[in-house]
Amino acid sequence: MRKNIVAGNWKMNKTFEEADTLISDIMDLLEKNELDRNTLMILCPPFPYIEMCTDYSNDSYFMVGAQNVADQERGAYTGEVSAEMLQSLETSYCIVGHSERRQYYGETDQTVARKVDLLLQHDIRPIVCCGEVLDEREAGKQFDVVKRQITDGLFHLTPEQFGQIVIAYEPVWAIGTGKTATPQQAQEIHAFIRNLIAEKYGKQVADETSILYGGSCKPSNAKELFANPDVDGGLIGGASLQAKDFVDIALAF
Ligand code: PEP
């Protein structure tokens, strides 16, 4: 059975002390409110806090993910962080192809494909983001955009490799805007993505792939979104910065 996943993308937020407080508040809440056994929580802090998170995660309340990774193995790439480094810090997951990386740092589907390969070589599971911008949605092109992102970013993988992938569908017009896709819009595109995977890798691989929704997900809408058969959780930005909101979202299953 595929996992339900609630992953918190902290983006470029929190000082070291604030991060420490957020994690311990999350752990306090998880002690009082047990998650469903099939729900996995992942925290994706900024790079400098990964080690602190993995230290805490030894208590096994959550797994730790990075928000980005270099598209090169190692060497003279000032400021970059490699998959090998993340592996040495016991990072289990890594977000790839987030719309902010595509928009502000020029990441393409080809960059995504290279990063995915490097992560898999280092036993880190990629959380691969896809999703259309508002103009594309208004032109009815969301299916074409998502199909291209998934095909070009991921369909070079073997079925075994694809089994390590988590997909996050994040309509760009819903990220940080307070606008959420309706449960029907989310289900429609999640089912489309699962069907694409089934056509390429077969039904079993498709049925085992967790497909998360991202875009202004919060405690008040999580239950309705997660109730859809093809929505297996969320990639949460703003609401993951508040311990109670984030845990309440994880408790929506
Ligand atoms: C995100 O950036 O992945 C995200 C979903 O952000 P938010 O929840 O703030 O819309």
CSV table of C-alpha atoms and ligand atoms in Angstrom, one decimal:
chain,number,residue,atom,x,y,z
A,1,MET,CA,0.0,0.0,0.0
A,2,ARG,CA,1.4,3.4,-0.9
A,3,LYS,CA,2.3,5.8,1.9
A,4,ASN,CA,0.4,9.0,2.8
A,5,ILE,CA,3.0,11.7,3.1
A,6,VAL,CA,3.0,15.1,4.6
A,7,ALA,CA,6.2,17.0,3.8
A,8,GLY,CA,7.0,20.4,5.1
A,9,ASN,CA,9.0,22.7,2.8
A,10,TRP,CA,10.4,25.5,5.1
A,11,LYS,CA,11.9,27.3,2.2
A,12,MET,CA,14.4,30.1,3.3
A,13,ASN,CA,12.8,30.6,6.7
A,14,LYS,CA,13.8,30.3,10.4
A,15,THR,CA,17.0,31.0,12.4
A,16,PHE,CA,18.8,28.1,14.0
A,17,GLU,CA,17.0,28.7,17.3
A,18,GLU,CA,13.6,29.1,15.7
A,19,ALA,CA,14.2,25.8,13.7
A,20,ASP,CA,15.1,24.1,17.0
A,21,THR,CA,11.9,25.3,18.6
A,22,LEU,CA,9.7,24.3,15.6
A,23,ILE,CA,11.1,20.7,15.6
A,24,SER,CA,10.7,20.2,19.3
A,25,ASP,CA,7.1,21.7,19.2
A,26,ILE,CA,6.3,19.3,16.4
A,27,MET,CA,7.7,16.4,18.4
A,28,ASP,CA,5.7,17.4,21.5
A,29,LEU,CA,2.5,17.5,19.5
A,30,LEU,CA,3.3,14.1,17.9
A,31,GLU,CA,3.7,12.6,21.3
A,32,LYS,CA,0.2,13.7,22.3
A,33,ASN,CA,-1.4,13.0,18.9
A,34,GLU,CA,-0.3,9.8,17.1
A,35,LEU,CA,-0.3,9.9,13.3
A,36,ASP,CA,-2.0,7.2,11.4
A,37,ARG,CA,0.4,4.3,10.8
A,38,ASN,CA,0.4,4.8,7.1
A,39,THR,CA,1.2,8.5,7.3
A,40,LEU,CA,4.8,9.6,6.9
A,41,MET,CA,6.0,13.1,8.0
A,42,ILE,CA,9.0,14.6,6.3
A,43,LEU,CA,10.7,17.9,7.3
A,44,CYS,CA,12.6,19.7,4.6
A,45,PRO,CA,14.6,22.4,6.4
A,46,PRO,CA,17.2,24.7,4.9
A,47,PHE,CA,20.6,22.9,4.4
A,48,PRO,CA,22.2,24.3,7.6
A,49,TYR,CA,19.6,22.7,9.8
A,50,ILE,CA,19.6,19.2,8.2
A,51,GLU,CA,21.9,17.7,10.8
A,52,MET,CA,19.9,19.1,13.7
A,53,CYS,CA,16.7,17.6,12.1
A,54,THR,CA,18.3,14.2,11.5
A,55,ASP,CA,19.5,14.2,15.1
A,56,TYR,CA,16.0,14.7,16.3
A,57,SER,CA,14.6,12.3,13.8
A,58,ASN,CA,16.5,9.5,15.5
A,59,ASP,CA,13.5,9.4,17.7
A,60,SER,CA,11.8,8.4,14.5
A,61,TYR,CA,8.9,10.9,14.5
A,62,PHE,CA,9.7,12.0,11.0
A,63,MET,CA,12.1,11.7,8.1
A,64,VAL,CA,14.3,14.5,6.8
A,65,GLY,CA,14.5,15.9,3.3
A,66,ALA,CA,16.5,18.7,1.6
A,67,GLN,CA,14.9,21.4,-0.6
A,68,ASN,CA,17.4,21.2,-3.4
A,69,VAL,CA,20.6,19.4,-4.6
A,70,ALA,CA,23.4,20.2,-7.0
A,71,ASP,CA,23.1,18.8,-10.5
A,72,GLN,CA,26.8,17.8,-10.5
A,73,GLU,CA,28.5,15.1,-8.5
A,74,ARG,CA,31.3,17.2,-6.8
A,75,GLY,CA,34.0,19.7,-7.5
A,76,ALA,CA,34.3,23.4,-8.2
A,77,TYR,CA,30.7,24.5,-7.9
A,78,THR,CA,30.8,27.2,-5.3
A,79,GLY,CA,27.8,27.3,-3.0
A,80,GLU,CA,26.3,24.0,-4.2
A,81,VAL,CA,25.4,21.0,-2.0
A,82,SER,CA,25.8,17.6,-3.5
A,83,ALA,CA,23.7,14.4,-3.2
A,84,GLU,CA,26.7,12.7,-1.6
A,85,MET,CA,26.9,15.4,1.1
A,86,LEU,CA,23.2,15.0,1.8
A,87,GLN,CA,23.6,11.2,2.0
A,88,SER,CA,26.4,11.6,4.5
A,89,LEU,CA,24.0,13.6,6.7
A,90,GLU,CA,21.4,10.8,6.5
A,91,THR,CA,19.0,12.8,4.4
A,92,SER,CA,16.3,10.5,3.1
A,93,TYR,CA,14.3,12.7,0.7
A,94,CYS,CA,15.0,15.8,-1.5
A,95,ILE,CA,12.6,18.1,-3.2
A,96,VAL,CA,13.5,18.6,-6.9
A,97,GLY,CA,12.0,20.9,-9.5
A,98,HIS,CA,10.1,23.1,-7.2
A,99,SER,CA,8.4,25.9,-9.2
A,100,GLU,CA,10.5,28.5,-7.3
A,101,ARG,CA,13.7,26.8,-8.5
A,102,ARG,CA,12.3,26.6,-12.0
A,103,GLN,CA,11.2,30.3,-12.0
A,104,TYR,CA,14.1,32.0,-10.1
A,105,TYR,CA,17.0,29.7,-10.9
A,106,GLY,CA,16.2,28.5,-14.4
A,107,GLU,CA,15.8,24.8,-13.6
A,108,THR,CA,14.5,22.9,-16.6
A,109,ASP,CA,13.1,19.4,-16.9
A,110,GLN,CA,16.6,18.3,-18.0
A,111,THR,CA,18.1,19.7,-14.7
A,112,VAL,CA,15.4,17.8,-12.8
A,113,ALA,CA,16.4,14.6,-14.6
A,114,ARG,CA,20.1,15.0,-13.7
A,115,LYS,CA,19.3,15.8,-10.1
A,116,VAL,CA,17.0,12.8,-9.8
A,117,ASP,CA,19.7,10.5,-11.2
A,118,LEU,CA,22.3,11.8,-8.7
A,119,LEU,CA,19.9,11.5,-5.7
A,120,LEU,CA,19.0,7.9,-6.7
A,121,GLN,CA,22.7,7.1,-6.9
A,122,HIS,CA,23.0,8.2,-3.3
A,123,ASP,CA,19.9,6.4,-2.0
A,124,ILE,CA,17.9,9.6,-1.5
A,125,ARG,CA,14.3,9.6,-2.6
A,126,PRO,CA,13.4,12.5,-4.9
A,127,ILE,CA,10.1,14.4,-4.3
A,128,VAL,CA,9.6,15.7,-7.8
A,129,CYS,CA,7.4,18.8,-8.3
A,130,CYS,CA,5.3,19.5,-11.3
A,131,GLY,CA,2.5,21.9,-12.0
A,132,GLU,CA,1.2,24.6,-14.3
A,133,VAL,CA,1.3,28.4,-14.0
A,134,LEU,CA,-2.0,30.4,-14.1
A,135,ASP,CA,-1.8,31.3,-17.8
A,136,GLU,CA,-1.4,27.6,-18.6
A,137,ARG,CA,-4.3,26.7,-16.4
A,138,GLU,CA,-6.5,29.4,-18.0
A,139,ALA,CA,-5.5,28.1,-21.5
A,140,GLY,CA,-6.5,24.5,-20.4
A,141,LYS,CA,-2.9,23.4,-20.9
A,142,GLN,CA,-2.3,21.9,-17.4
A,143,PHE,CA,-2.3,18.3,-18.6
A,144,ASP,CA,0.2,19.0,-21.4
A,145,VAL,CA,2.5,20.9,-19.0
A,146,VAL,CA,2.4,18.2,-16.3
A,147,LYS,CA,2.9,15.5,-18.9
A,148,ARG,CA,6.0,17.2,-20.3
A,149,GLN,CA,7.5,17.8,-16.9
A,150,ILE,CA,7.0,14.1,-15.8
A,151,THR,CA,8.0,12.6,-19.1
A,152,ASP,CA,11.2,14.7,-19.6
A,153,GLY,CA,12.1,14.7,-15.9
A,154,LEU,CA,11.4,11.1,-15.0
A,155,PHE,CA,10.6,8.7,-17.8
A,156,HIS,CA,14.2,7.8,-18.5
A,157,LEU,CA,14.1,5.8,-15.2
A,158,THR,CA,13.8,2.1,-14.9
A,159,PRO,CA,10.6,0.8,-13.1
A,160,GLU,CA,12.7,0.0,-10.1
A,161,GLN,CA,14.2,3.5,-10.0
A,162,PHE,CA,10.7,5.0,-10.5
A,163,GLY,CA,9.5,3.1,-7.5
A,164,GLN,CA,11.7,5.5,-5.4
A,165,ILE,CA,10.0,8.7,-6.7
A,166,VAL,CA,7.4,10.8,-4.9
A,167,ILE,CA,5.5,13.2,-7.1
A,168,ALA,CA,4.2,16.6,-5.9
A,169,TYR,CA,1.6,18.2,-8.1
A,170,GLU,CA,1.7,21.9,-7.2
A,171,PRO,CA,-0.3,24.3,-9.4
A,172,VAL,CA,2.0,27.4,-9.3
A,173,TRP,CA,-1.0,29.7,-9.0
A,174,ALA,CA,-1.9,28.1,-5.7
A,175,ILE,CA,1.6,28.3,-4.1
A,176,GLY,CA,1.8,30.8,-1.3
A,177,THR,CA,-1.2,32.7,-2.7
A,178,GLY,CA,-4.0,31.4,-0.4
A,179,LYS,CA,-5.8,30.0,-3.5
A,180,THR,CA,-6.1,26.3,-3.3
A,181,ALA,CA,-7.1,23.9,-6.1
A,182,THR,CA,-10.5,22.5,-5.4
A,183,PRO,CA,-10.6,18.9,-4.3
A,184,GLN,CA,-12.0,18.1,-7.8
A,185,GLN,CA,-9.2,19.9,-9.6
A,186,ALA,CA,-6.6,18.1,-7.5
A,187,GLN,CA,-8.2,14.7,-8.0
A,188,GLU,CA,-8.5,15.2,-11.8
A,189,ILE,CA,-4.9,15.9,-12.3
A,190,HIS,CA,-3.6,13.4,-9.8
A,191,ALA,CA,-5.6,10.7,-11.5
A,192,PHE,CA,-4.1,11.9,-14.8
A,193,ILE,CA,-0.6,11.6,-13.4
A,194,ARG,CA,-1.2,8.1,-12.0
A,195,ASN,CA,-2.6,7.1,-15.4
A,196,LEU,CA,0.5,8.5,-17.2
A,197,ILE,CA,2.7,6.4,-14.8
A,198,ALA,CA,0.6,3.3,-15.4
A,199,GLU,CA,1.0,3.7,-19.2
A,200,LYS,CA,4.7,3.9,-18.9
A,201,TYR,CA,5.5,1.5,-15.9
A,202,GLY,CA,2.4,-0.5,-15.4
A,203,LYS,CA,-0.5,-0.4,-12.9
A,204,GLN,CA,1.5,-1.8,-10.0
A,205,VAL,CA,4.2,0.9,-10.1
A,206,ALA,CA,1.5,3.6,-10.5
A,207,ASP,CA,-0.6,2.3,-7.6
A,208,GLU,CA,2.5,2.3,-5.4
A,209,THR,CA,3.5,5.9,-6.2
A,210,SER,CA,2.6,8.6,-3.7
A,211,ILE,CA,1.3,11.7,-5.4
A,212,LEU,CA,1.1,14.8,-3.1
A,213,TYR,CA,-0.8,18.0,-3.6
A,214,GLY,CA,0.9,21.3,-2.8
A,215,GLY,CA,-0.5,24.9,-2.9
A,216,SER,CA,-1.9,26.7,0.1
A,217,CYS,CA,-2.8,23.5,1.9
A,218,LYS,CA,-3.8,24.2,5.5
A,219,PRO,CA,-5.6,22.5,8.4
A,220,SER,CA,-9.0,23.8,7.1
A,221,ASN,CA,-8.7,22.2,3.6
A,222,ALA,CA,-6.4,19.3,4.1
A,223,LYS,CA,-9.1,16.7,5.0
A,224,GLU,CA,-11.2,17.5,1.9
A,225,LEU,CA,-8.1,17.4,-0.4
A,226,PHE,CA,-6.7,14.2,1.2
A,227,ALA,CA,-10.0,12.4,0.9
A,228,ASN,CA,-9.6,12.0,-2.8
A,229,PRO,CA,-8.5,8.6,-3.9
A,230,ASP,CA,-5.4,9.8,-5.8
A,231,VAL,CA,-4.3,12.5,-3.4
A,232,ASP,CA,-1.7,10.8,-1.1
A,233,GLY,CA,-0.9,13.8,1.1
A,234,GLY,CA,0.7,17.2,0.7
A,235,LEU,CA,3.8,19.3,0.2
A,236,ILE,CA,3.2,22.1,2.6
A,237,GLY,CA,5.0,25.5,2.5
A,238,GLY,CA,3.6,28.3,4.7
A,239,ALA,CA,1.6,26.1,7.1
A,240,SER,CA,4.7,23.9,7.8
A,241,LEU,CA,6.3,26.8,9.7
A,242,GLN,CA,3.7,26.5,12.5
A,243,ALA,CA,4.0,23.3,14.5
A,244,LYS,CA,0.3,23.0,15.2
A,245,ASP,CA,-0.9,23.7,11.7
A,246,PHE,CA,1.6,21.2,10.3
A,247,VAL,CA,0.7,18.5,12.7
A,248,ASP,CA,-3.0,19.1,12.2
A,249,ILE,CA,-2.5,18.7,8.5
A,250,ALA,CA,-0.7,15.4,9.1
A,251,LEU,CA,-3.6,14.3,11.3
A,252,ALA,CA,-6.1,15.0,8.5
A,253,PHE,CA,-5.7,11.3,7.4
B,1,PEP,C1,5.3,24.9,-1.7
B,1,PEP,O1,6.0,25.9,-1.8
B,1,PEP,O2,5.7,23.8,-1.9
B,1,PEP,C2,3.9,25.2,-1.2
B,1,PEP,C3,3.0,24.3,-1.4
B,1,PEP,O3,3.7,26.4,-0.5
B,1,PEP,P1,2.4,26.9,0.2
B,1,PEP,O4,1.9,25.7,1.0
B,1,PEP,O5,2.8,28.0,1.1
B,1,PEP,O6,1.4,27.3,-0.8
